[in-house]
PDB file of N, CA and C in Angstrom:
ATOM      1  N   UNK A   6      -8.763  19.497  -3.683  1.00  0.00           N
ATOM      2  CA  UNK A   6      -7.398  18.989  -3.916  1.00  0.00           C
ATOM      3  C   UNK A   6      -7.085  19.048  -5.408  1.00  0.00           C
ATOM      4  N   UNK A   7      -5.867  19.578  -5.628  1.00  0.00           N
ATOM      5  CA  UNK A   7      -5.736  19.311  -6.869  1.00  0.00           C
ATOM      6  C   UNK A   7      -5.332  18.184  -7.529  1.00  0.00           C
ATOM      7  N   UNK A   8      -4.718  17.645  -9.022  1.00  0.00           N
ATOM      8  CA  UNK A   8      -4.734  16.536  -9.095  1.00  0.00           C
ATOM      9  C   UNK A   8      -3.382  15.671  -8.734  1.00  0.00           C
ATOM     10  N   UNK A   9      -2.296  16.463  -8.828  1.00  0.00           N
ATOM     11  CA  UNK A   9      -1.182  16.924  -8.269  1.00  0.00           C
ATOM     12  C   UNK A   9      -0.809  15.486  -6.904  1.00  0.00           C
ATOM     13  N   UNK A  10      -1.971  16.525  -6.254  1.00  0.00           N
ATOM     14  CA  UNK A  10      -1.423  15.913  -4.374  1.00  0.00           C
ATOM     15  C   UNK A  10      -2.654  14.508  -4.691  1.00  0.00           C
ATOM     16  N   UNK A  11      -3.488  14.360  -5.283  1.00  0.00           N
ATOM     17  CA  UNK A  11      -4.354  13.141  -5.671  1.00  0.00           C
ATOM     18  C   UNK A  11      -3.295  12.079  -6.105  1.00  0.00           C
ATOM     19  N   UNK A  12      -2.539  12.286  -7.343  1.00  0.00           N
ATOM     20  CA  UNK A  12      -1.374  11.225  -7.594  1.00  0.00           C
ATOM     21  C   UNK A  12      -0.749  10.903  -6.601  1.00  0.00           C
ATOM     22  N   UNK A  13      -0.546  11.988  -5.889  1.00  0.00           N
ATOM     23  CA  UNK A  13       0.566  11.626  -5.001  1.00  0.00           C
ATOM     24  C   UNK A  13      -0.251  10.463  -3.490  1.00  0.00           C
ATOM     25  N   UNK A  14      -1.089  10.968  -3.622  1.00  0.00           N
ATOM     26  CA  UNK A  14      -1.820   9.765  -2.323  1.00  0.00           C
ATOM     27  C   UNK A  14      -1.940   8.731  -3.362  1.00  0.00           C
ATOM     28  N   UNK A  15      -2.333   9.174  -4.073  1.00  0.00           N
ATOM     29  CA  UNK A  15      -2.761   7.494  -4.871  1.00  0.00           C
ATOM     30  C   UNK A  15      -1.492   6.273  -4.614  1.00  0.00           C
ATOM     31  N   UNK A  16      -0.005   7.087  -5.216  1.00  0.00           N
ATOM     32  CA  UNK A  16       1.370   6.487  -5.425  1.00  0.00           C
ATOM     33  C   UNK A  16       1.467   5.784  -3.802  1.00  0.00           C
ATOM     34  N   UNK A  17       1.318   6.643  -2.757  1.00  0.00           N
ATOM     35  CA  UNK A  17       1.568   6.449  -1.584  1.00  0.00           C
ATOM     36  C   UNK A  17       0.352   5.291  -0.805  1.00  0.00           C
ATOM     37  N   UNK A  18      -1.030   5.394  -1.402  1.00  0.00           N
ATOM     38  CA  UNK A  18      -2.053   4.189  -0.794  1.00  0.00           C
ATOM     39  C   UNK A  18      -1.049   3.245  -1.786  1.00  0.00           C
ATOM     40  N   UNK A  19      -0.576   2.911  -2.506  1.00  0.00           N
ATOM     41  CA  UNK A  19      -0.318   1.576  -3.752  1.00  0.00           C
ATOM     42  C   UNK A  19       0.819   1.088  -2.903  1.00  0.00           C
ATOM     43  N   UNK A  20       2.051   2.108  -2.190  1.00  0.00           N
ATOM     44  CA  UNK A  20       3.087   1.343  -1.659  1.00  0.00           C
ATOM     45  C   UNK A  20       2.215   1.041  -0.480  1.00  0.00           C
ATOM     46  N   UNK A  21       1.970   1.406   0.236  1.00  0.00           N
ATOM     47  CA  UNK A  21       1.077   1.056   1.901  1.00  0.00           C
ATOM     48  C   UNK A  21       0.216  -0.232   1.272  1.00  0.00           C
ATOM     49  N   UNK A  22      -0.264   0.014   0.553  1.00  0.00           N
ATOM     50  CA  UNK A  22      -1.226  -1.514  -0.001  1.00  0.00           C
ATOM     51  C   UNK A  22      -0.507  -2.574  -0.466  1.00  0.00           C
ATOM     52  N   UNK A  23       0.642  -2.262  -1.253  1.00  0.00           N
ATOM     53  CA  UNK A  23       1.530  -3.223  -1.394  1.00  0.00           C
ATOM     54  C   UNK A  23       2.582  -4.154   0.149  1.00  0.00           C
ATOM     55  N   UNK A  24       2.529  -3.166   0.945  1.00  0.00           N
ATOM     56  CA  UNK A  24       3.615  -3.400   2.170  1.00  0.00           C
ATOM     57  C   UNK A  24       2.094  -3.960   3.237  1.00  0.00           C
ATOM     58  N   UNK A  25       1.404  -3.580   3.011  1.00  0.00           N
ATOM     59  CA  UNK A  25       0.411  -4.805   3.669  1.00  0.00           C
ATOM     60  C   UNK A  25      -0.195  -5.754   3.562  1.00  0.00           C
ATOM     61  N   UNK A  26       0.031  -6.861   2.065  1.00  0.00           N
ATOM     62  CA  UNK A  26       0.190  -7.513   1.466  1.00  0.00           C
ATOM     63  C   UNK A  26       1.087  -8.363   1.437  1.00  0.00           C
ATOM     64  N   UNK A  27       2.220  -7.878   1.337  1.00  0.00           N
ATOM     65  CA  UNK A  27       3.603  -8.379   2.166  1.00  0.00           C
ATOM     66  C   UNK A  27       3.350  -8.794   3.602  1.00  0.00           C
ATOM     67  N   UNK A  28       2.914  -8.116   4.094  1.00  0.00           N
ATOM     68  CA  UNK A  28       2.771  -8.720   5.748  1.00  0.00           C
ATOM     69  C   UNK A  28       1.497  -9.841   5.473  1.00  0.00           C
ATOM     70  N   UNK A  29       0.811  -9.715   5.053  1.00  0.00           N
ATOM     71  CA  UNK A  29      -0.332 -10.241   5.141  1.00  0.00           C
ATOM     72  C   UNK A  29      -0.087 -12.094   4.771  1.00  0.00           C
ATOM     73  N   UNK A  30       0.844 -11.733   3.435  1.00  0.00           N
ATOM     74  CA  UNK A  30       1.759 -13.132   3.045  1.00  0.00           C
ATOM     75  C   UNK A  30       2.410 -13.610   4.153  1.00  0.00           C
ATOM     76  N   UNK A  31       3.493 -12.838   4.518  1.00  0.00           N
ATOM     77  CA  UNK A  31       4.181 -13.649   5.750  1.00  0.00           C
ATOM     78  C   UNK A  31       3.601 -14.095   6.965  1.00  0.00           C
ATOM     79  N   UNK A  32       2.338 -13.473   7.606  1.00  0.00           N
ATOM     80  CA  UNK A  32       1.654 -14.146   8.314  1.00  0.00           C
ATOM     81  C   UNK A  32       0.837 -14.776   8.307  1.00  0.00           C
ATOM     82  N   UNK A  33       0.668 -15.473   7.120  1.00  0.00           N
ATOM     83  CA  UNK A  33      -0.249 -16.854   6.774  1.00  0.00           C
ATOM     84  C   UNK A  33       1.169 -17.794   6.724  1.00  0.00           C
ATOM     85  N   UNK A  34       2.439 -17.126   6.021  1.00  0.00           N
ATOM     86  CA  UNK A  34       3.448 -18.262   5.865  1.00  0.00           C
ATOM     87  C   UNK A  34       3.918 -18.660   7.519  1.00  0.00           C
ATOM     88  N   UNK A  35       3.777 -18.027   8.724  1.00  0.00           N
ATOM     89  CA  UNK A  35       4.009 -17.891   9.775  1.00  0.00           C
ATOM     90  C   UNK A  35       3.176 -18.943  10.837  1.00  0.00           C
ATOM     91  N   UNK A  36       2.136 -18.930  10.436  1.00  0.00           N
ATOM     92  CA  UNK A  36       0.742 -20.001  10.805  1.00  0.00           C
ATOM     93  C   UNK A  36       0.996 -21.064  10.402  1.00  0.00           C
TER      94      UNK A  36
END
């Protein structure tokens, strides 16, 4: 892979990690 499409997963795991974090908050605030 070049480093290119590497940033680009990286950018894309950080929002997915961020948006499951978010969920992760609201379902403790949910409990």
């Amino acid at each position: 892979m070049n480093k290119a499409s590497i940033a680009r997963l990286g950018e894309k795991g950080d929002v997915l990690f961020s948006i499951e974090k978010l969920n992760y908050k609201l379902v403790i605030n949910l409990i």
